[in-house]
PDB file of C-alpha atoms and ligand atoms in Angstrom:
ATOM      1  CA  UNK A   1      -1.193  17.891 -10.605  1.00 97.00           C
ATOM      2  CA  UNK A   2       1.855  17.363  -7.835  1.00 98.00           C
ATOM      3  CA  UNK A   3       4.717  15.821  -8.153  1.00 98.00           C
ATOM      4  CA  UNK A   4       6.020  13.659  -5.628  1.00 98.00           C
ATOM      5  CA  UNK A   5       9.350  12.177  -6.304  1.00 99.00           C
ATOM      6  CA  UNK A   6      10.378   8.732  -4.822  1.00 98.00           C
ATOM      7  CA  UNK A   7      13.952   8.647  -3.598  1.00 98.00           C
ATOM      8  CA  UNK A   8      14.345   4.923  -2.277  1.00 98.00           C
ATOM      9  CA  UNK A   9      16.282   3.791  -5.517  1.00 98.00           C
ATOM     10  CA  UNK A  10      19.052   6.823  -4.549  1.00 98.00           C
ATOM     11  CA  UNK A  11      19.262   4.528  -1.307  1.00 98.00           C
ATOM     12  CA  UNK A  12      19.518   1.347  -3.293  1.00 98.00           C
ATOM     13  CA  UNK A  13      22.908   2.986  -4.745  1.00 97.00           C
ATOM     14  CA  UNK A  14      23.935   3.593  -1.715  1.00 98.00           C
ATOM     15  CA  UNK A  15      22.823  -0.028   0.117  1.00 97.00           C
ATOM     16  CA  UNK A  16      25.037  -1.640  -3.393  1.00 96.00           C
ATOM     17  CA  UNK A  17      27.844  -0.664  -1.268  1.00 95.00           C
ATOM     18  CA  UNK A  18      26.564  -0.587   2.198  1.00 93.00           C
ATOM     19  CA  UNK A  19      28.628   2.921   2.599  1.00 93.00           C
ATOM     20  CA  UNK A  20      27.266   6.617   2.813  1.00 96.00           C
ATOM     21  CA  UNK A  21      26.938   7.550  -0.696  1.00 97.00           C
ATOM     22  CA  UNK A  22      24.687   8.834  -2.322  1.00 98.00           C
ATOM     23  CA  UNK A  23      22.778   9.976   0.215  1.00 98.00           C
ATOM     24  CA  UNK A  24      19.080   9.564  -0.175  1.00 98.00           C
ATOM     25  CA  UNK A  25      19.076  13.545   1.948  1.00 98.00           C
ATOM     26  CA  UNK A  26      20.634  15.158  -0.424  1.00 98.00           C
ATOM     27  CA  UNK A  27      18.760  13.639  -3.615  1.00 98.00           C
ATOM     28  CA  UNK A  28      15.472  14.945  -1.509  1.00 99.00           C
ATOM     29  CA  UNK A  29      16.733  18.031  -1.351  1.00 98.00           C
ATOM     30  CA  UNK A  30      17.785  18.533  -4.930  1.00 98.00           C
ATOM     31  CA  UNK A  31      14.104  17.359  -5.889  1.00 99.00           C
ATOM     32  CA  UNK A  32      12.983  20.355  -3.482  1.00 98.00           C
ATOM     33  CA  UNK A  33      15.103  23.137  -5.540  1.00 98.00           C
ATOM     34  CA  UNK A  34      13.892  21.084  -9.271  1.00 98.00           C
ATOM     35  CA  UNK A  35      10.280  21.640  -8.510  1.00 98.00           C
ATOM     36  CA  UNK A  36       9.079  18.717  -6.432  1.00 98.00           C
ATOM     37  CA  UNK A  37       5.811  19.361  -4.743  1.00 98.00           C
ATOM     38  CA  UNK A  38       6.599  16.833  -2.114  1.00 98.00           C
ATOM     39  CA  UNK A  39       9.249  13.492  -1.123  1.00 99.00           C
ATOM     40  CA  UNK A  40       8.709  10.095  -0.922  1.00 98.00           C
ATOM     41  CA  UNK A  41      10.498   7.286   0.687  1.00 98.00           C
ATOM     42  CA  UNK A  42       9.523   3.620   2.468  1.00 98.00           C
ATOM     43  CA  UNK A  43      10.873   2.385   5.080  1.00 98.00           C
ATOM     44  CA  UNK A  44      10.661  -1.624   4.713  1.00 96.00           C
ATOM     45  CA  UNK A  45      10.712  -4.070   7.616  1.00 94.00           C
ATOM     46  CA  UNK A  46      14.062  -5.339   5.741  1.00 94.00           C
ATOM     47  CA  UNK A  47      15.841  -2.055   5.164  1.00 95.00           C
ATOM     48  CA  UNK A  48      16.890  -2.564   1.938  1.00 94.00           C
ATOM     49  CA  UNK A  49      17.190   0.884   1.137  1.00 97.00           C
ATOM     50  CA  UNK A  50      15.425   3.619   2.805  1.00 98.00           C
ATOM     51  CA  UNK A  51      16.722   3.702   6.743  1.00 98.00           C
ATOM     52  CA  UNK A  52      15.413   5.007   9.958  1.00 98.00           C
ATOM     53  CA  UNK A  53      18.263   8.069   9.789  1.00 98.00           C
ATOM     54  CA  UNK A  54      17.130   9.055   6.628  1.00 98.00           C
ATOM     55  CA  UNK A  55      13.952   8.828   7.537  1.00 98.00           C
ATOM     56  CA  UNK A  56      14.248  11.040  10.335  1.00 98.00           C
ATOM     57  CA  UNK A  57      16.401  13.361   8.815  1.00 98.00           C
ATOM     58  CA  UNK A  58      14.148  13.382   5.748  1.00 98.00           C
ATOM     59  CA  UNK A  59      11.239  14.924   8.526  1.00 98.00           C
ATOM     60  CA  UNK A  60      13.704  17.380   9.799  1.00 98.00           C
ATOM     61  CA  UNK A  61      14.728  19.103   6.264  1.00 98.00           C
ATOM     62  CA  UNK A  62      12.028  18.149   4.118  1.00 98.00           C
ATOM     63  CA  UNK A  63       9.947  21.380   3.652  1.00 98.00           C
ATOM     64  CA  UNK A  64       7.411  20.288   1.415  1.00 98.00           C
ATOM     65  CA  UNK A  65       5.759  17.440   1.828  1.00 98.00           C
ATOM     66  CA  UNK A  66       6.934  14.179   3.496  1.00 98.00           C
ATOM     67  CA  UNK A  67       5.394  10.725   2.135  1.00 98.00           C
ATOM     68  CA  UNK A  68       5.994   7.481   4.469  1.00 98.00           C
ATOM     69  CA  UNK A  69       5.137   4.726   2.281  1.00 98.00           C
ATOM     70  CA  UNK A  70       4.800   1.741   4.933  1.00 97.00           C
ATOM     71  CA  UNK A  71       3.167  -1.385   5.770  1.00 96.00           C
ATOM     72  CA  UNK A  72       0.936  -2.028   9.112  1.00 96.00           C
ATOM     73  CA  UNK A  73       3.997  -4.202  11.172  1.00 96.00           C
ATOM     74  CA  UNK A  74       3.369  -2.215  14.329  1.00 97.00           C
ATOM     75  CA  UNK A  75       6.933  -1.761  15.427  1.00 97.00           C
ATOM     76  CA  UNK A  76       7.087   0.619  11.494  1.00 98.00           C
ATOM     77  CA  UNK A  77       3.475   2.245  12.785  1.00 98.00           C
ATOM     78  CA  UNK A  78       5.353   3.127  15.905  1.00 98.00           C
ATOM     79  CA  UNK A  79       8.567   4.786  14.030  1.00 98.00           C
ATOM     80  CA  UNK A  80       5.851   6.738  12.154  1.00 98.00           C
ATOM     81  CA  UNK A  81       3.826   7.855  14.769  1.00 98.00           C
ATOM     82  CA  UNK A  82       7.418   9.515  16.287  1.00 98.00           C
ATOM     83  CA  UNK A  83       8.393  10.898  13.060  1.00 98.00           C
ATOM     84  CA  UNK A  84       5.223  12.183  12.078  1.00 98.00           C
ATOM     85  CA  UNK A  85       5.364  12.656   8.178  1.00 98.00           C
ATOM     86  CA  UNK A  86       3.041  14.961   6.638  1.00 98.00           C
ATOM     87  CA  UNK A  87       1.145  11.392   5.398  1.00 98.00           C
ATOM     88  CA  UNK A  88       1.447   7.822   5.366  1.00 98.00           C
ATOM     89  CA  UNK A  89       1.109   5.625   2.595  1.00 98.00           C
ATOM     90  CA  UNK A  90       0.172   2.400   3.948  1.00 98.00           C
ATOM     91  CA  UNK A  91       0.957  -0.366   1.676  1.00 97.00           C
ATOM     92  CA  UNK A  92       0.938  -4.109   1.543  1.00 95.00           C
ATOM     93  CA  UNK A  93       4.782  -5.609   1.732  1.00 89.00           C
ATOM     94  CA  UNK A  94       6.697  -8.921   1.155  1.00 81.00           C
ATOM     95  CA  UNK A  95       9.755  -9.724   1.621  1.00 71.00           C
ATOM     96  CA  UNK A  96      10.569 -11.710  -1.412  1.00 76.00           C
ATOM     97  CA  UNK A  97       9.329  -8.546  -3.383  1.00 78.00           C
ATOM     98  CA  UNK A  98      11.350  -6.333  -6.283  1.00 79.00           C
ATOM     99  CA  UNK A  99       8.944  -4.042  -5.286  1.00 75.00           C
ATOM    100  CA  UNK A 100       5.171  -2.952  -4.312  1.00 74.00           C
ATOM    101  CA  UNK A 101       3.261  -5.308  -5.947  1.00 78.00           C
ATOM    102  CA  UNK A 102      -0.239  -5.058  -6.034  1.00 90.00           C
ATOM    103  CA  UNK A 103      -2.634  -2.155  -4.049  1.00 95.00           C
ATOM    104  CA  UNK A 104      -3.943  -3.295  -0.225  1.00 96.00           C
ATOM    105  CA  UNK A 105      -6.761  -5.818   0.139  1.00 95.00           C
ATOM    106  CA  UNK A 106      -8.843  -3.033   2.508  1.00 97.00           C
ATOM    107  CA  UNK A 107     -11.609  -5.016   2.521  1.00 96.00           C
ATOM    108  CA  UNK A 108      -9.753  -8.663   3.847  1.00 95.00           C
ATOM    109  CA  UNK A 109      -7.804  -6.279   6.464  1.00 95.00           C
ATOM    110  CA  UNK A 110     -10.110  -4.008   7.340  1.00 97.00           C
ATOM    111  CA  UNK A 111     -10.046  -4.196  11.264  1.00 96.00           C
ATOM    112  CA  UNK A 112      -6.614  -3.977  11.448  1.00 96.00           C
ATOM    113  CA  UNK A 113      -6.618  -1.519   9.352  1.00 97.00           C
ATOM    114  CA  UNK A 114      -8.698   0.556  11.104  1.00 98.00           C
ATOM    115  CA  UNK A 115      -6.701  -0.027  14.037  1.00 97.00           C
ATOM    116  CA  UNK A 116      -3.797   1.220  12.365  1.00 98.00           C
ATOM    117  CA  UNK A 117      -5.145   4.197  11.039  1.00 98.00           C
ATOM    118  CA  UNK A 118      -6.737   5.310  13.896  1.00 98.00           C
ATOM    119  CA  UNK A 119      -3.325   5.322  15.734  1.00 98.00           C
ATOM    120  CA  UNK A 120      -1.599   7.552  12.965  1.00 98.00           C
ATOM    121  CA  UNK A 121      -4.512   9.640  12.833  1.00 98.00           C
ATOM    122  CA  UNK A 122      -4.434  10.306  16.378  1.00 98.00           C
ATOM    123  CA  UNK A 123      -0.799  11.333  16.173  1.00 98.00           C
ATOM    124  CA  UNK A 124      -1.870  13.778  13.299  1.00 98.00           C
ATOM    125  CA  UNK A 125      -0.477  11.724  10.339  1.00 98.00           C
ATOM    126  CA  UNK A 126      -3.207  11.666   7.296  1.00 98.00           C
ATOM    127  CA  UNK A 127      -3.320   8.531   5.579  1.00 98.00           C
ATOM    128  CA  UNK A 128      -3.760   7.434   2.378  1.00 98.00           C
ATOM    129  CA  UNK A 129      -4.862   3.940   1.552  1.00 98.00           C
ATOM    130  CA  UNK A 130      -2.331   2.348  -1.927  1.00 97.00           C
ATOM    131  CA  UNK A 131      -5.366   0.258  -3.728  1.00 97.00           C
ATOM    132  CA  UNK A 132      -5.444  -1.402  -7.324  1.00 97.00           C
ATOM    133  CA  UNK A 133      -7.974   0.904  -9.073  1.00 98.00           C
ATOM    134  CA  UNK A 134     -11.087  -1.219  -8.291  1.00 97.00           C
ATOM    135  CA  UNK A 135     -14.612   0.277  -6.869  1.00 97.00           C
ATOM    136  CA  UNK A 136     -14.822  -1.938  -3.849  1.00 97.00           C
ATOM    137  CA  UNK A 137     -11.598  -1.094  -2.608  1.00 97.00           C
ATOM    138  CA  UNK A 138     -11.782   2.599  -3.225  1.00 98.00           C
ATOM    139  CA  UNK A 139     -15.437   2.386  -0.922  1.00 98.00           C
ATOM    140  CA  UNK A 140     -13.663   0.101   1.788  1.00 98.00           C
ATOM    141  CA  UNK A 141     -11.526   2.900   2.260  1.00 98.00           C
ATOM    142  CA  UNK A 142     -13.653   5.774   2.252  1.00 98.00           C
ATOM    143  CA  UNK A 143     -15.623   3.316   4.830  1.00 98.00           C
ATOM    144  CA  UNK A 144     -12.116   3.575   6.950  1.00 98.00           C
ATOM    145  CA  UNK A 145     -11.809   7.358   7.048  1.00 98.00           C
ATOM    146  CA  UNK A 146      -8.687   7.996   5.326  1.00 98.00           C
ATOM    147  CA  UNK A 147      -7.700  11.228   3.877  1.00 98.00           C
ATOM    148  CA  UNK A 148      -6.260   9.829   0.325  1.00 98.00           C
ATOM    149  CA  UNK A 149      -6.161   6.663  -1.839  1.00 98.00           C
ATOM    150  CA  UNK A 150      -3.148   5.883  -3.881  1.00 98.00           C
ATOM    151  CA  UNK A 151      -4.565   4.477  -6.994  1.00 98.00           C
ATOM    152  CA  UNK A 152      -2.032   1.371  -8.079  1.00 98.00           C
ATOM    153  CA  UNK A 153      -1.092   2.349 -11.565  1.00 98.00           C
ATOM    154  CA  UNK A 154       1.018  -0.735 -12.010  1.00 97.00           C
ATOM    155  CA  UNK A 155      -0.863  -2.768 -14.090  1.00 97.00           C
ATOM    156  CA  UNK A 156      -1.747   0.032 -16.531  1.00 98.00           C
ATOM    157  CA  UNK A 157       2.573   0.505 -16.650  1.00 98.00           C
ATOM    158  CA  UNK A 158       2.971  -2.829 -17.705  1.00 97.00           C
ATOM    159  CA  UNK A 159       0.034  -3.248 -20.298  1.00 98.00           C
ATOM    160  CA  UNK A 160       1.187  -4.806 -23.461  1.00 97.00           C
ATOM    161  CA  UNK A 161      -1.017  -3.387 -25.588  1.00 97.00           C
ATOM    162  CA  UNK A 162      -2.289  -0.252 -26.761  1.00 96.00           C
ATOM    163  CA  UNK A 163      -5.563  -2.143 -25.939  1.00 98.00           C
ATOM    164  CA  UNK A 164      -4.677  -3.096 -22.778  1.00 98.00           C
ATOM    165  CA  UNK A 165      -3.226   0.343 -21.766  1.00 98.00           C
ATOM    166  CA  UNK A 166      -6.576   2.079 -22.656  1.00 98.00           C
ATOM    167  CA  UNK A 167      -8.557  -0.066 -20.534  1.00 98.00           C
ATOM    168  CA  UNK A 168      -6.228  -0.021 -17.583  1.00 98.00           C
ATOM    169  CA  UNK A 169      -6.501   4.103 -17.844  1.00 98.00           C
ATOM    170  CA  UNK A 170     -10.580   3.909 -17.610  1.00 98.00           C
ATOM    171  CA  UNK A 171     -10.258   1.906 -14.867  1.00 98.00           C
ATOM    172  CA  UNK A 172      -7.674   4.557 -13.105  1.00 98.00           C
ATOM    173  CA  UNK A 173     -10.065   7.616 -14.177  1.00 98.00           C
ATOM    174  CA  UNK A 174     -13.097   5.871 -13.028  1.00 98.00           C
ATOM    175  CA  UNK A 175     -11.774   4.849  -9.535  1.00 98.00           C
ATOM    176  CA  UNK A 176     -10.262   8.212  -9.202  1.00 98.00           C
ATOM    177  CA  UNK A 177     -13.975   9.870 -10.177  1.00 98.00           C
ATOM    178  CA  UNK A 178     -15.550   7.605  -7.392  1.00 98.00           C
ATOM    179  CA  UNK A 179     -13.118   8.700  -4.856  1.00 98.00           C
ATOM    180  CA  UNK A 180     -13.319  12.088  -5.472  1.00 98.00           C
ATOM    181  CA  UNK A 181     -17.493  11.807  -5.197  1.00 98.00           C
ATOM    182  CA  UNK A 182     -16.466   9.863  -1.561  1.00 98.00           C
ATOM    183  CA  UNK A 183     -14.618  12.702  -0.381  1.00 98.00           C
ATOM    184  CA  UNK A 184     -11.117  10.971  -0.707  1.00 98.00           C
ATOM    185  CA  UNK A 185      -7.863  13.123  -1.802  1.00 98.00           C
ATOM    186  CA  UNK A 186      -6.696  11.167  -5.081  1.00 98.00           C
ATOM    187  CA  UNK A 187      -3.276  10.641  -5.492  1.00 98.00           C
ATOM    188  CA  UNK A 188      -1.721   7.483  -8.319  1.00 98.00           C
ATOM    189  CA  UNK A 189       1.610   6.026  -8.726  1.00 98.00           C
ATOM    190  CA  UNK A 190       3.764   2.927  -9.733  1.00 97.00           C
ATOM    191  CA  UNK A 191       5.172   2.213 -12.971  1.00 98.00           C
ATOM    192  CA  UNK A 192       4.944   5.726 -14.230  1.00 98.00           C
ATOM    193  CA  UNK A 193       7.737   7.406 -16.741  1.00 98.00           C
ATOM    194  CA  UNK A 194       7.909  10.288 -18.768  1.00 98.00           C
ATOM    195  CA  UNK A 195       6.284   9.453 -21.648  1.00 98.00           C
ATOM    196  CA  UNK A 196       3.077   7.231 -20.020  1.00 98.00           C
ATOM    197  CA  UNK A 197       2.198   9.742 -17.263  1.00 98.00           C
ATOM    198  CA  UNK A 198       1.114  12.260 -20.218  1.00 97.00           C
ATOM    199  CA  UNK A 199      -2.570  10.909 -20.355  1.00 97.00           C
ATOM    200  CA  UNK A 200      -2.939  11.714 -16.409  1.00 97.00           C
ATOM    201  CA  UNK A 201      -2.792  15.638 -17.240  1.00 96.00           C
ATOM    202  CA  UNK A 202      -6.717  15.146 -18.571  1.00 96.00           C
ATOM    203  CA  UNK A 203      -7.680  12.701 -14.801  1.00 98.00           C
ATOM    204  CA  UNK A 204      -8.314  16.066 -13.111  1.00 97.00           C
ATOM    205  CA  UNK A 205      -9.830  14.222 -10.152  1.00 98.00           C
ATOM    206  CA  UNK A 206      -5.790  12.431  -9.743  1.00 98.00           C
ATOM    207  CA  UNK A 207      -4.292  15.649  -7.665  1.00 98.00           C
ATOM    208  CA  UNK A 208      -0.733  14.042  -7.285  1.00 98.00           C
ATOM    209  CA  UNK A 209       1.479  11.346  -8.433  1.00 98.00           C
ATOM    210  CA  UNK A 210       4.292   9.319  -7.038  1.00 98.00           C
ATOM    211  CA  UNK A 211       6.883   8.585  -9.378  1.00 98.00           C
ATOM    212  CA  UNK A 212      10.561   7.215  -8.192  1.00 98.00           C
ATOM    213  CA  UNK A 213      12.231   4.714 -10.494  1.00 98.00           C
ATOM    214  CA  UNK A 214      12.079   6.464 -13.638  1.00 98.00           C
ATOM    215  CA  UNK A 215      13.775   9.841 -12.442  1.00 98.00           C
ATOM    216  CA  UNK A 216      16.125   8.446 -10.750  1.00 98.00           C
ATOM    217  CA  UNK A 217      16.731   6.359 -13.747  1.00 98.00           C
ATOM    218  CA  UNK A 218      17.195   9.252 -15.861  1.00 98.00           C
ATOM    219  CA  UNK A 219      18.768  11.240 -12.811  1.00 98.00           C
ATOM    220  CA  UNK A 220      22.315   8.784 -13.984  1.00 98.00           C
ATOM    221  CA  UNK A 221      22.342  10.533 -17.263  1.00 98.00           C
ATOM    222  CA  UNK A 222      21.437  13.706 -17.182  1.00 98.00           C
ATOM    223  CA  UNK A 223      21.087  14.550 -13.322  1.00 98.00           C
ATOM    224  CA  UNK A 224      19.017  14.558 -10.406  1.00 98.00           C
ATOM    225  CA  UNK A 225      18.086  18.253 -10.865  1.00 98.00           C
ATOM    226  CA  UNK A 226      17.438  18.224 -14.797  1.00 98.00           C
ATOM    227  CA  UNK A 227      15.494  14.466 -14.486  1.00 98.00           C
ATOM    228  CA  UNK A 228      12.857  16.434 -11.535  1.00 98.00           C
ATOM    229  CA  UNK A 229      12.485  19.259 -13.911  1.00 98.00           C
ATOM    230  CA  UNK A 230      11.500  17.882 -16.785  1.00 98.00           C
ATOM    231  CA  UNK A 231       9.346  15.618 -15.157  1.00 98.00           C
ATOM    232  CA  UNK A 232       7.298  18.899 -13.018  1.00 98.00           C
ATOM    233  CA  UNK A 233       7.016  20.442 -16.580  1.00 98.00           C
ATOM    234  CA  UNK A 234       5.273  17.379 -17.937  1.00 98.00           C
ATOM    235  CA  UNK A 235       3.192  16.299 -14.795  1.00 98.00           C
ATOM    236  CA  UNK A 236       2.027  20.466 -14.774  1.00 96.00           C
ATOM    237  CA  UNK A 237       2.113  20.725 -18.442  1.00 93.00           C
ATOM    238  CA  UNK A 238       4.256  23.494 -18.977  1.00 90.00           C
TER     239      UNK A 238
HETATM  240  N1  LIG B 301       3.654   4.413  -5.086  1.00 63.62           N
HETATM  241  C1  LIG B 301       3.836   3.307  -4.330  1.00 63.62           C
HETATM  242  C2  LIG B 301       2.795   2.954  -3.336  1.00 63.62           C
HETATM  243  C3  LIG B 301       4.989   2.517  -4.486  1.00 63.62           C
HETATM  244  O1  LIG B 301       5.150   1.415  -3.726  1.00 63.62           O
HETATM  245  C4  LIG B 301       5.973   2.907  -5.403  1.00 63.62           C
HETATM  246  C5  LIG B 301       7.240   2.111  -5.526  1.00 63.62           C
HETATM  247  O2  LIG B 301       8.007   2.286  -4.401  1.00 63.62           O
HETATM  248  C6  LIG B 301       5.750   4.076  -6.159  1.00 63.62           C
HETATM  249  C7  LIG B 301       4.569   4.793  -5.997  1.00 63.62           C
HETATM  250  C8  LIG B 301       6.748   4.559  -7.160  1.00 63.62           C
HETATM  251  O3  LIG B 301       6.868   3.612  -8.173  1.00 63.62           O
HETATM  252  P1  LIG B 301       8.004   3.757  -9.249  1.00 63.62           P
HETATM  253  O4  LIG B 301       9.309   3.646  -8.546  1.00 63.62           O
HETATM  254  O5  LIG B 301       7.733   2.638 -10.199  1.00 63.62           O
HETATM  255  O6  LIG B 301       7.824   5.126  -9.875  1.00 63.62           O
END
């Protein structure tokens, strides 16, 4: 499995201040030499943290994999069809948010999702579809021609029960098993830490995760470089 490290919360730091430091750049570079397999960032309509320099300095010195997490506001579709990251997470956004809620409703926005994913497409962006782990959604977007889903791991994160948790995985490993028999790349994230991302090793169909607030979490106590590491050792199992 790859690990792609979120580095939006290093911006938050920096936004707490509204100065340069620490720069969301260099924290995507220290992931590269720790072991990431690829970066992460979203740029909201808001700019709360991530911003369109970092963004299109994250293109220029990124060299493994670039994620744009976005939403479909065309004026953000437009800044990603000039930046071009390797793919585009397109996810659903509000303002009043902490963060990503819930996956995409693919099947209530279909046509202008299709719209939207035609244009990055035809710019060479692959896109991959963020989706609560639920069959109808997984089909609407193998209907739409993406590349990838991003299964929602969220509610599985926050399950209160050992119960709870167990059903919330099935759910995960079944969606991920129908998307793989679609022809979708599988990717999860959301909610994910060091201790419940363990049962994903045995999801072979999940090829990569997304995981930001819990390195950067640990990142403040035992740094950026040692929080990446230990977290590629787990996600590979090594
Ligand atoms: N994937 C998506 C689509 C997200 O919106 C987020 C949060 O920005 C993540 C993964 C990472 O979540 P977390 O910060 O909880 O690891």
């Amino acid at each position: 499995m790859r690990l792609c490290v979120n580095i939006d919360h290093v911006a938050t730091l920096r936004q707490a201040r509204g100065e340069l430091e620490p720069d969301p750049v260099t924290a995507a570079m220290i992931c590269e030499l720790a072991g990431a397999d690829g970066i992460v960032c979203h740029l909201r309509e808001d700019r709360r943290h991530i911003n369109d320099r970092d963004v299109h300095l994250l293109r220029e010195l990124v060299k493994t994999k670039l994620d744009l997490e976005m939403s479909i506001e065309p004026q953000i579709v437009s800044i990603a069809c000039k930046v071009r990251p390797d793919l585009s997470t397109l996810v659903p956004e509000r303002r009043q948010e902490l963060t990503t809620e819930g996956g995409l409703d693919v099947i209530g926005n279909f046509e202008r999702l299709k719209n939207v994913i035609r244009e990055l497409q035809s710019n060479k962006i692959e896109v991959s579809l963020f989706v609560d782990p639920v069959k109808e959604q997984i089909q609407a977007a193998a209907d739409l021609g993406v590349e990838f889903v991003e299964i929602h791991t969220g509610f599985y994160a926050n399950a209160v029960s050992e119960e709870e948790a167990k059903e919330e995985l099935e759910k995960i490993k079944e969606s991920a098993i129908l998307g793989r028999k679609l022809g979708l790349g599988v990717n999860a994230g959301h909610g994910l830490n060091y201790l419940n991302i363990i049962p994903f090793r045995e999801i072979k169909e999940i090829e990569e995760v997304s995981i930001g607030h819990a390195i950067i979490s640990r990142a403040v106590f035992v740094g950026l470089f040692n929080a990446v590491q230990e977290m590629v050792k787990i996600v590979k199992g090594i």
